[in-house]
């Protein structure tokens, strides 16, 4: 397990790309924008509140069709309301599939 301090050592890439989130247990879908991505997690802006600890499958399409999409199992660590009515998710990447 990577400690909190170690997680902060990973470089974050600014992404600003569309991401589809699918709830593992119900197949509910959420559309959002991936703001940044690191080796252990991602920040995603969504239009509705999503509960902490929920497991989601994330699919992030690459801008270049030569690069495969990122498919990952994730867990919601936090969901923070933003001033514009959206929510910022902090997602932990559990596994890349």
PDB file of N, CA and C in Angstrom:
ATOM      1  N   UNK A   1       0.843  -1.183   0.000  1.00  0.00           N
ATOM      2  CA  UNK A   1       0.000   0.000   0.000  1.00  0.00           C
ATOM      3  C   UNK A   1       0.884   1.242   0.000  1.00  0.00           C
ATOM      4  N   UNK A   2       0.563   2.186  -0.826  1.00  0.00           N
ATOM      5  CA  UNK A   2       1.322   3.428  -0.925  1.00  0.00           C
ATOM      6  C   UNK A   2       0.793   4.406   0.124  1.00  0.00           C
ATOM      7  N   UNK A   3       1.696   4.979   0.915  1.00  0.00           N
ATOM      8  CA  UNK A   3       1.281   5.915   1.959  1.00  0.00           C
ATOM      9  C   UNK A   3       0.825   7.240   1.343  1.00  0.00           C
ATOM     10  N   UNK A   4       0.137   8.034   2.161  1.00  0.00           N
ATOM     11  CA  UNK A   4      -0.353   9.340   1.702  1.00  0.00           C
ATOM     12  C   UNK A   4       0.805  10.221   1.233  1.00  0.00           C
ATOM     13  N   UNK A   5       1.896  10.250   2.002  1.00  0.00           N
ATOM     14  CA  UNK A   5       3.049  11.073   1.620  1.00  0.00           C
ATOM     15  C   UNK A   5       3.658  10.603   0.311  1.00  0.00           C
ATOM     16  N   UNK A   6       3.727   9.280   0.107  1.00  0.00           N
ATOM     17  CA  UNK A   6       4.275   8.747  -1.139  1.00  0.00           C
ATOM     18  C   UNK A   6       3.399   9.123  -2.329  1.00  0.00           C
ATOM     19  N   UNK A   7       2.080   9.135  -2.136  1.00  0.00           N
ATOM     20  CA  UNK A   7       1.165   9.484  -3.227  1.00  0.00           C
ATOM     21  C   UNK A   7       1.462  10.886  -3.747  1.00  0.00           C
ATOM     22  N   UNK A   8       1.796  11.792  -2.872  1.00  0.00           N
ATOM     23  CA  UNK A   8       2.057  13.177  -3.252  1.00  0.00           C
ATOM     24  C   UNK A   8       3.338  13.307  -4.072  1.00  0.00           C
ATOM     25  N   UNK A   9       4.165  12.263  -4.082  1.00  0.00           N
ATOM     26  CA  UNK A   9       5.406  12.297  -4.854  1.00  0.00           C
ATOM     27  C   UNK A   9       5.184  11.995  -6.328  1.00  0.00           C
ATOM     28  N   UNK A  10       4.007  11.478  -6.693  1.00  0.00           N
ATOM     29  CA  UNK A  10       3.737  11.165  -8.088  1.00  0.00           C
ATOM     30  C   UNK A  10       3.356  12.434  -8.848  1.00  0.00           C
ATOM     31  N   UNK A  11       3.885  12.571 -10.029  1.00  0.00           N
ATOM     32  CA  UNK A  11       3.604  13.717 -10.888  1.00  0.00           C
ATOM     33  C   UNK A  11       2.155  13.678 -11.354  1.00  0.00           C
ATOM     34  N   UNK A  12       1.490  14.832 -11.352  1.00  0.00           N
ATOM     35  CA  UNK A  12       0.119  14.932 -11.860  1.00  0.00           C
ATOM     36  C   UNK A  12       0.149  15.547 -13.247  1.00  0.00           C
ATOM     37  N   UNK A  13      -0.512  14.879 -14.177  1.00  0.00           N
ATOM     38  CA  UNK A  13      -0.644  15.424 -15.531  1.00  0.00           C
ATOM     39  C   UNK A  13      -1.969  16.163 -15.622  1.00  0.00           C
ATOM     40  N   UNK A  14      -1.952  17.377 -16.128  1.00  0.00           N
ATOM     41  CA  UNK A  14      -3.180  18.112 -16.371  1.00  0.00           C
ATOM     42  C   UNK A  14      -3.795  17.520 -17.636  1.00  0.00           C
ATOM     43  N   UNK A  15      -5.049  17.075 -17.549  1.00  0.00           N
ATOM     44  CA  UNK A  15      -5.642  16.304 -18.640  1.00  0.00           C
ATOM     45  C   UNK A  15      -6.764  17.055 -19.344  1.00  0.00           C
ATOM     46  N   UNK A  16      -7.804  17.458 -18.613  1.00  0.00           N
ATOM     47  CA  UNK A  16      -8.976  18.133 -19.171  1.00  0.00           C
ATOM     48  C   UNK A  16      -9.598  17.332 -20.317  1.00  0.00           C
ATOM     49  N   UNK A  17      -9.977  16.085 -20.002  1.00  0.00           N
ATOM     50  CA  UNK A  17     -10.567  15.192 -21.002  1.00  0.00           C
ATOM     51  C   UNK A  17     -11.831  14.548 -20.440  1.00  0.00           C
ATOM     52  N   UNK A  18     -12.753  14.201 -21.331  1.00  0.00           N
ATOM     53  CA  UNK A  18     -14.001  13.569 -20.918  1.00  0.00           C
ATOM     54  C   UNK A  18     -13.727  12.180 -20.362  1.00  0.00           C
ATOM     55  N   UNK A  19     -14.469  11.840 -19.309  1.00  0.00           N
ATOM     56  CA  UNK A  19     -14.343  10.526 -18.686  1.00  0.00           C
ATOM     57  C   UNK A  19     -15.746  10.001 -18.399  1.00  0.00           C
ATOM     58  N   UNK A  20     -15.926   8.702 -18.590  1.00  0.00           N
ATOM     59  CA  UNK A  20     -17.181   8.039 -18.241  1.00  0.00           C
ATOM     60  C   UNK A  20     -16.937   7.201 -17.001  1.00  0.00           C
ATOM     61  N   UNK A  21     -17.785   7.394 -15.990  1.00  0.00           N
ATOM     62  CA  UNK A  21     -17.681   6.648 -14.741  1.00  0.00           C
ATOM     63  C   UNK A  21     -18.896   5.741 -14.631  1.00  0.00           C
ATOM     64  N   UNK A  22     -18.670   4.467 -14.352  1.00  0.00           N
ATOM     65  CA  UNK A  22     -19.757   3.504 -14.217  1.00  0.00           C
ATOM     66  C   UNK A  22     -19.691   2.886 -12.833  1.00  0.00           C
ATOM     67  N   UNK A  23     -20.818   2.968 -12.093  1.00  0.00           N
ATOM     68  CA  UNK A  23     -20.859   2.370 -10.764  1.00  0.00           C
ATOM     69  C   UNK A  23     -20.806   0.857 -10.911  1.00  0.00           C
ATOM     70  N   UNK A  24     -19.924   0.227 -10.170  1.00  0.00           N
ATOM     71  CA  UNK A  24     -19.672  -1.205 -10.313  1.00  0.00           C
ATOM     72  C   UNK A  24     -20.909  -2.035  -9.990  1.00  0.00           C
ATOM     73  N   UNK A  25     -21.646  -1.697  -8.937  1.00  0.00           N
ATOM     74  CA  UNK A  25     -22.751  -2.544  -8.486  1.00  0.00           C
ATOM     75  C   UNK A  25     -24.062  -2.320  -9.226  1.00  0.00           C
ATOM     76  N   UNK A  26     -24.272  -1.123  -9.809  1.00  0.00           N
ATOM     77  CA  UNK A  26     -25.576  -0.836 -10.416  1.00  0.00           C
ATOM     78  C   UNK A  26     -25.519  -0.485 -11.895  1.00  0.00           C
ATOM     79  N   UNK A  27     -24.336  -0.319 -12.448  1.00  0.00           N
ATOM     80  CA  UNK A  27     -24.148   0.121 -13.834  1.00  0.00           C
ATOM     81  C   UNK A  27     -24.640   1.550 -14.085  1.00  0.00           C
ATOM     82  N   UNK A  28     -24.904   2.328 -13.006  1.00  0.00           N
ATOM     83  CA  UNK A  28     -25.248   3.745 -13.187  1.00  0.00           C
ATOM     84  C   UNK A  28     -24.057   4.449 -13.810  1.00  0.00           C
ATOM     85  N   UNK A  29     -24.333   5.376 -14.742  1.00  0.00           N
ATOM     86  CA  UNK A  29     -23.253   6.073 -15.453  1.00  0.00           C
ATOM     87  C   UNK A  29     -23.252   7.550 -15.123  1.00  0.00           C
ATOM     88  N   UNK A  30     -22.050   8.082 -15.049  1.00  0.00           N
ATOM     89  CA  UNK A  30     -21.831   9.504 -14.816  1.00  0.00           C
ATOM     90  C   UNK A  30     -20.827   9.986 -15.855  1.00  0.00           C
ATOM     91  N   UNK A  31     -21.072  11.150 -16.402  1.00  0.00           N
ATOM     92  CA  UNK A  31     -20.127  11.763 -17.338  1.00  0.00           C
ATOM     93  C   UNK A  31     -19.429  12.898 -16.607  1.00  0.00           C
ATOM     94  N   UNK A  32     -18.152  13.038 -16.854  1.00  0.00           N
ATOM     95  CA  UNK A  32     -17.400  14.088 -16.191  1.00  0.00           C
ATOM     96  C   UNK A  32     -16.193  14.500 -17.000  1.00  0.00           C
ATOM     97  N   UNK A  33     -15.400  15.365 -16.398  1.00  0.00           N
ATOM     98  CA  UNK A  33     -14.164  15.833 -17.013  1.00  0.00           C
ATOM     99  C   UNK A  33     -13.011  15.506 -16.083  1.00  0.00           C
ATOM    100  N   UNK A  34     -12.059  14.752 -16.586  1.00  0.00           N
ATOM    101  CA  UNK A  34     -10.853  14.450 -15.820  1.00  0.00           C
ATOM    102  C   UNK A  34      -9.971  15.693 -15.855  1.00  0.00           C
ATOM    103  N   UNK A  35      -9.704  16.251 -14.692  1.00  0.00           N
ATOM    104  CA  UNK A  35      -8.912  17.473 -14.582  1.00  0.00           C
ATOM    105  C   UNK A  35      -7.422  17.150 -14.522  1.00  0.00           C
ATOM    106  N   UNK A  36      -7.077  16.164 -13.691  1.00  0.00           N
ATOM    107  CA  UNK A  36      -5.684  15.738 -13.637  1.00  0.00           C
ATOM    108  C   UNK A  36      -5.604  14.257 -13.314  1.00  0.00           C
ATOM    109  N   UNK A  37      -4.444  13.686 -13.625  1.00  0.00           N
ATOM    110  CA  UNK A  37      -4.237  12.244 -13.535  1.00  0.00           C
ATOM    111  C   UNK A  37      -2.829  11.986 -13.025  1.00  0.00           C
ATOM    112  N   UNK A  38      -2.713  11.035 -12.084  1.00  0.00           N
ATOM    113  CA  UNK A  38      -1.395  10.612 -11.617  1.00  0.00           C
ATOM    114  C   UNK A  38      -1.359   9.087 -11.621  1.00  0.00           C
ATOM    115  N   UNK A  39      -0.276   8.523 -11.167  1.00  0.00           N
ATOM    116  CA  UNK A  39      -0.136   7.069 -11.141  1.00  0.00           C
ATOM    117  C   UNK A  39      -1.099   6.417 -10.160  1.00  0.00           C
ATOM    118  N   UNK A  40      -1.580   7.163  -9.174  1.00  0.00           N
ATOM    119  CA  UNK A  40      -2.424   6.573  -8.138  1.00  0.00           C
ATOM    120  C   UNK A  40      -3.838   7.128  -8.077  1.00  0.00           C
ATOM    121  N   UNK A  41      -4.161   8.145  -8.882  1.00  0.00           N
ATOM    122  CA  UNK A  41      -5.497   8.702  -8.795  1.00  0.00           C
ATOM    123  C   UNK A  41      -5.780   9.748  -9.844  1.00  0.00           C
ATOM    124  N   UNK A  42      -6.987  10.295  -9.757  1.00  0.00           N
ATOM    125  CA  UNK A  42      -7.394  11.343 -10.689  1.00  0.00           C
ATOM    126  C   UNK A  42      -8.409  12.258 -10.025  1.00  0.00           C
ATOM    127  N   UNK A  43      -8.451  13.495 -10.500  1.00  0.00           N
ATOM    128  CA  UNK A  43      -9.469  14.453 -10.087  1.00  0.00           C
ATOM    129  C   UNK A  43     -10.451  14.583 -11.242  1.00  0.00           C
ATOM    130  N   UNK A  44     -11.746  14.430 -10.927  1.00  0.00           N
ATOM    131  CA  UNK A  44     -12.784  14.449 -11.953  1.00  0.00           C
ATOM    132  C   UNK A  44     -13.896  15.400 -11.531  1.00  0.00           C
ATOM    133  N   UNK A  45     -14.298  16.279 -12.433  1.00  0.00           N
ATOM    134  CA  UNK A  45     -15.417  17.187 -12.207  1.00  0.00           C
ATOM    135  C   UNK A  45     -16.691  16.539 -12.751  1.00  0.00           C
ATOM    136  N   UNK A  46     -17.744  16.470 -11.906  1.00  0.00           N
ATOM    137  CA  UNK A  46     -19.030  15.887 -12.297  1.00  0.00           C
ATOM    138  C   UNK A  46     -20.156  16.830 -11.886  1.00  0.00           C
ATOM    139  N   UNK A  47     -21.355  16.583 -12.419  1.00  0.00           N
ATOM    140  CA  UNK A  47     -22.502  17.453 -12.152  1.00  0.00           C
ATOM    141  C   UNK A  47     -23.345  17.028 -10.954  1.00  0.00           C
ATOM    142  N   UNK A  48     -23.072  15.847 -10.403  1.00  0.00           N
ATOM    143  CA  UNK A  48     -23.867  15.398  -9.265  1.00  0.00           C
ATOM    144  C   UNK A  48     -22.984  14.790  -8.190  1.00  0.00           C
ATOM    145  N   UNK A  49     -23.497  14.803  -6.956  1.00  0.00           N
ATOM    146  CA  UNK A  49     -22.741  14.265  -5.839  1.00  0.00           C
ATOM    147  C   UNK A  49     -22.659  12.739  -5.956  1.00  0.00           C
ATOM    148  N   UNK A  50     -21.484  12.204  -5.689  1.00  0.00           N
ATOM    149  CA  UNK A  50     -21.268  10.761  -5.689  1.00  0.00           C
ATOM    150  C   UNK A  50     -20.674  10.408  -4.335  1.00  0.00           C
ATOM    151  N   UNK A  51     -21.222   9.383  -3.699  1.00  0.00           N
ATOM    152  CA  UNK A  51     -20.820   9.017  -2.344  1.00  0.00           C
ATOM    153  C   UNK A  51     -19.373   8.559  -2.255  1.00  0.00           C
ATOM    154  N   UNK A  52     -18.718   8.955  -1.167  1.00  0.00           N
ATOM    155  CA  UNK A  52     -17.367   8.473  -0.873  1.00  0.00           C
ATOM    156  C   UNK A  52     -17.417   6.960  -0.697  1.00  0.00           C
ATOM    157  N   UNK A  53     -16.333   6.298  -1.016  1.00  0.00           N
ATOM    158  CA  UNK A  53     -16.155   4.842  -0.940  1.00  0.00           C
ATOM    159  C   UNK A  53     -16.846   4.086  -2.068  1.00  0.00           C
ATOM    160  N   UNK A  54     -17.589   4.783  -2.940  1.00  0.00           N
ATOM    161  CA  UNK A  54     -18.215   4.098  -4.070  1.00  0.00           C
ATOM    162  C   UNK A  54     -17.131   3.662  -5.055  1.00  0.00           C
ATOM    163  N   UNK A  55     -17.253   2.438  -5.562  1.00  0.00           N
ATOM    164  CA  UNK A  55     -16.314   1.960  -6.569  1.00  0.00           C
ATOM    165  C   UNK A  55     -16.882   2.225  -7.955  1.00  0.00           C
ATOM    166  N   UNK A  56     -16.047   2.796  -8.803  1.00  0.00           N
ATOM    167  CA  UNK A  56     -16.443   3.174 -10.154  1.00  0.00           C
ATOM    168  C   UNK A  56     -15.421   2.656 -11.151  1.00  0.00           C
ATOM    169  N   UNK A  57     -15.905   2.277 -12.317  1.00  0.00           N
ATOM    170  CA  UNK A  57     -15.005   1.991 -13.426  1.00  0.00           C
ATOM    171  C   UNK A  57     -14.892   3.279 -14.229  1.00  0.00           C
ATOM    172  N   UNK A  58     -13.671   3.712 -14.470  1.00  0.00           N
ATOM    173  CA  UNK A  58     -13.428   4.955 -15.207  1.00  0.00           C
ATOM    174  C   UNK A  58     -12.874   4.621 -16.583  1.00  0.00           C
ATOM    175  N   UNK A  59     -13.414   5.273 -17.606  1.00  0.00           N
ATOM    176  CA  UNK A  59     -12.908   5.122 -18.973  1.00  0.00           C
ATOM    177  C   UNK A  59     -12.558   6.507 -19.491  1.00  0.00           C
ATOM    178  N   UNK A  60     -11.282   6.691 -19.741  1.00  0.00           N
ATOM    179  CA  UNK A  60     -10.754   7.961 -20.208  1.00  0.00           C
ATOM    180  C   UNK A  60     -10.200   7.754 -21.605  1.00  0.00           C
ATOM    181  N   UNK A  61     -10.880   8.348 -22.583  1.00  0.00           N
ATOM    182  CA  UNK A  61     -10.442   8.220 -23.975  1.00  0.00           C
ATOM    183  C   UNK A  61      -9.239   9.116 -24.224  1.00  0.00           C
ATOM    184  N   UNK A  62      -8.296   8.626 -24.983  1.00  0.00           N
ATOM    185  CA  UNK A  62      -7.128   9.424 -25.357  1.00  0.00           C
ATOM    186  C   UNK A  62      -7.493  10.339 -26.522  1.00  0.00           C
ATOM    187  N   UNK A  63      -6.851  11.485 -26.594  1.00  0.00           N
ATOM    188  CA  UNK A  63      -7.091  12.422 -27.694  1.00  0.00           C
ATOM    189  C   UNK A  63      -6.591  11.854 -29.016  1.00  0.00           C
ATOM    190  N   UNK A  64      -5.563  11.048 -28.953  1.00  0.00           N
ATOM    191  CA  UNK A  64      -4.961  10.431 -30.137  1.00  0.00           C
ATOM    192  C   UNK A  64      -5.470   8.996 -30.251  1.00  0.00           C
ATOM    193  N   UNK A  65      -6.073   8.644 -31.375  1.00  0.00           N
ATOM    194  CA  UNK A  65      -6.630   7.301 -31.550  1.00  0.00           C
ATOM    195  C   UNK A  65      -5.562   6.216 -31.569  1.00  0.00           C
ATOM    196  N   UNK A  66      -4.304   6.596 -31.701  1.00  0.00           N
ATOM    197  CA  UNK A  66      -3.207   5.629 -31.668  1.00  0.00           C
ATOM    198  C   UNK A  66      -2.911   5.172 -30.237  1.00  0.00           C
ATOM    199  N   UNK A  67      -3.419   5.919 -29.260  1.00  0.00           N
ATOM    200  CA  UNK A  67      -3.206   5.604 -27.849  1.00  0.00           C
ATOM    201  C   UNK A  67      -4.481   4.969 -27.307  1.00  0.00           C
ATOM    202  N   UNK A  68      -4.376   3.809 -26.649  1.00  0.00           N
ATOM    203  CA  UNK A  68      -5.584   3.169 -26.122  1.00  0.00           C
ATOM    204  C   UNK A  68      -6.193   3.964 -24.965  1.00  0.00           C
ATOM    205  N   UNK A  69      -7.489   3.766 -24.763  1.00  0.00           N
ATOM    206  CA  UNK A  69      -8.191   4.408 -23.652  1.00  0.00           C
ATOM    207  C   UNK A  69      -7.663   3.850 -22.332  1.00  0.00           C
ATOM    208  N   UNK A  70      -7.765   4.659 -21.284  1.00  0.00           N
ATOM    209  CA  UNK A  70      -7.435   4.203 -19.942  1.00  0.00           C
ATOM    210  C   UNK A  70      -8.714   3.668 -19.316  1.00  0.00           C
ATOM    211  N   UNK A  71      -8.691   2.414 -18.905  1.00  0.00           N
ATOM    212  CA  UNK A  71      -9.799   1.800 -18.177  1.00  0.00           C
ATOM    213  C   UNK A  71      -9.275   1.420 -16.803  1.00  0.00           C
ATOM    214  N   UNK A  72      -9.923   1.945 -15.764  1.00  0.00           N
ATOM    215  CA  UNK A  72      -9.422   1.705 -14.414  1.00  0.00           C
ATOM    216  C   UNK A  72     -10.568   1.492 -13.437  1.00  0.00           C
ATOM    217  N   UNK A  73     -10.315   0.630 -12.458  1.00  0.00           N
ATOM    218  CA  UNK A  73     -11.220   0.500 -11.322  1.00  0.00           C
ATOM    219  C   UNK A  73     -10.777   1.550 -10.322  1.00  0.00           C
ATOM    220  N   UNK A  74     -11.735   2.347  -9.837  1.00  0.00           N
ATOM    221  CA  UNK A  74     -11.407   3.443  -8.934  1.00  0.00           C
ATOM    222  C   UNK A  74     -12.328   3.428  -7.719  1.00  0.00           C
ATOM    223  N   UNK A  75     -11.940   4.199  -6.725  1.00  0.00           N
ATOM    224  CA  UNK A  75     -12.745   4.362  -5.515  1.00  0.00           C
ATOM    225  C   UNK A  75     -12.825   5.848  -5.207  1.00  0.00           C
ATOM    226  N   UNK A  76     -14.028   6.329  -4.890  1.00  0.00           N
ATOM    227  CA  UNK A  76     -14.222   7.738  -4.543  1.00  0.00           C
ATOM    228  C   UNK A  76     -13.647   7.979  -3.147  1.00  0.00           C
ATOM    229  N   UNK A  77     -12.639   8.834  -3.074  1.00  0.00           N
ATOM    230  CA  UNK A  77     -12.041   9.201  -1.794  1.00  0.00           C
ATOM    231  C   UNK A  77     -12.748  10.417  -1.211  1.00  0.00           C
ATOM    232  N   UNK A  78     -13.112  11.349  -2.081  1.00  0.00           N
ATOM    233  CA  UNK A  78     -13.840  12.536  -1.625  1.00  0.00           C
ATOM    234  C   UNK A  78     -14.682  13.096  -2.771  1.00  0.00           C
ATOM    235  N   UNK A  79     -15.727  13.827  -2.388  1.00  0.00           N
ATOM    236  CA  UNK A  79     -16.597  14.515  -3.339  1.00  0.00           C
ATOM    237  C   UNK A  79     -16.856  15.899  -2.749  1.00  0.00           C
ATOM    238  N   UNK A  80     -16.245  16.911  -3.359  1.00  0.00           N
ATOM    239  CA  UNK A  80     -16.276  18.264  -2.815  1.00  0.00           C
ATOM    240  C   UNK A  80     -17.117  19.176  -3.700  1.00  0.00           C
ATOM    241  N   UNK A  81     -18.156  19.846  -3.116  1.00  0.00           N
ATOM    242  CA  UNK A  81     -18.945  20.787  -3.913  1.00  0.00           C
ATOM    243  C   UNK A  81     -18.086  21.959  -4.382  1.00  0.00           C
ATOM    244  N   UNK A  82     -18.315  22.390  -5.613  1.00  0.00           N
ATOM    245  CA  UNK A  82     -17.620  23.540  -6.190  1.00  0.00           C
ATOM    246  C   UNK A  82     -18.595  24.712  -6.253  1.00  0.00           C
ATOM    247  N   UNK A  83     -18.115  25.896  -6.407  1.00  0.00           N
ATOM    248  CA  UNK A  83     -18.950  27.098  -6.406  1.00  0.00           C
ATOM    249  C   UNK A  83     -19.935  27.179  -7.555  1.00  0.00           C
ATOM    250  N   UNK A  84     -19.685  26.447  -8.636  1.00  0.00           N
ATOM    251  CA  UNK A  84     -20.550  26.517  -9.817  1.00  0.00           C
ATOM    252  C   UNK A  84     -21.633  25.438  -9.840  1.00  0.00           C
ATOM    253  N   UNK A  85     -21.804  24.703  -8.735  1.00  0.00           N
ATOM    254  CA  UNK A  85     -22.817  23.650  -8.674  1.00  0.00           C
ATOM    255  C   UNK A  85     -22.297  22.280  -9.063  1.00  0.00           C
ATOM    256  N   UNK A  86     -21.062  22.207  -9.508  1.00  0.00           N
ATOM    257  CA  UNK A  86     -20.473  20.907  -9.841  1.00  0.00           C
ATOM    258  C   UNK A  86     -19.774  20.336  -8.608  1.00  0.00           C
ATOM    259  N   UNK A  87     -19.247  19.130  -8.745  1.00  0.00           N
ATOM    260  CA  UNK A  87     -18.543  18.452  -7.661  1.00  0.00           C
ATOM    261  C   UNK A  87     -17.190  17.969  -8.173  1.00  0.00           C
ATOM    262  N   UNK A  88     -16.176  18.066  -7.324  1.00  0.00           N
ATOM    263  CA  UNK A  88     -14.850  17.569  -7.668  1.00  0.00           C
ATOM    264  C   UNK A  88     -14.624  16.258  -6.922  1.00  0.00           C
ATOM    265  N   UNK A  89     -14.418  15.190  -7.705  1.00  0.00           N
ATOM    266  CA  UNK A  89     -14.141  13.880  -7.132  1.00  0.00           C
ATOM    267  C   UNK A  89     -12.642  13.669  -7.027  1.00  0.00           C
ATOM    268  N   UNK A  90     -12.221  13.117  -5.921  1.00  0.00           N
ATOM    269  CA  UNK A  90     -10.871  12.594  -5.788  1.00  0.00           C
ATOM    270  C   UNK A  90     -10.988  11.087  -5.885  1.00  0.00           C
ATOM    271  N   UNK A  91     -10.463  10.502  -6.953  1.00  0.00           N
ATOM    272  CA  UNK A  91     -10.575   9.063  -7.180  1.00  0.00           C
ATOM    273  C   UNK A  91      -9.228   8.387  -6.979  1.00  0.00           C
ATOM    274  N   UNK A  92      -9.225   7.306  -6.223  1.00  0.00           N
ATOM    275  CA  UNK A  92      -8.037   6.471  -6.087  1.00  0.00           C
ATOM    276  C   UNK A  92      -8.100   5.394  -7.160  1.00  0.00           C
ATOM    277  N   UNK A  93      -7.019   5.199  -7.895  1.00  0.00           N
ATOM    278  CA  UNK A  93      -6.969   4.123  -8.888  1.00  0.00           C
ATOM    279  C   UNK A  93      -6.607   2.834  -8.167  1.00  0.00           C
ATOM    280  N   UNK A  94      -7.532   1.866  -8.204  1.00  0.00           N
ATOM    281  CA  UNK A  94      -7.311   0.577  -7.559  1.00  0.00           C
ATOM    282  C   UNK A  94      -6.613  -0.406  -8.484  1.00  0.00           C
ATOM    283  N   UNK A  95      -6.967  -0.349  -9.775  1.00  0.00           N
ATOM    284  CA  UNK A  95      -6.405  -1.284 -10.749  1.00  0.00           C
ATOM    285  C   UNK A  95      -6.634  -0.722 -12.148  1.00  0.00           C
ATOM    286  N   UNK A  96      -5.689  -0.947 -13.018  1.00  0.00           N
ATOM    287  CA  UNK A  96      -5.849  -0.581 -14.428  1.00  0.00           C
ATOM    288  C   UNK A  96      -6.196  -1.857 -15.169  1.00  0.00           C
ATOM    289  N   UNK A  97      -7.308  -1.821 -15.915  1.00  0.00           N
ATOM    290  CA  UNK A  97      -7.793  -3.036 -16.609  1.00  0.00           C
ATOM    291  C   UNK A  97      -7.708  -2.883 -18.113  1.00  0.00           C
TER     292      UNK A  97
END
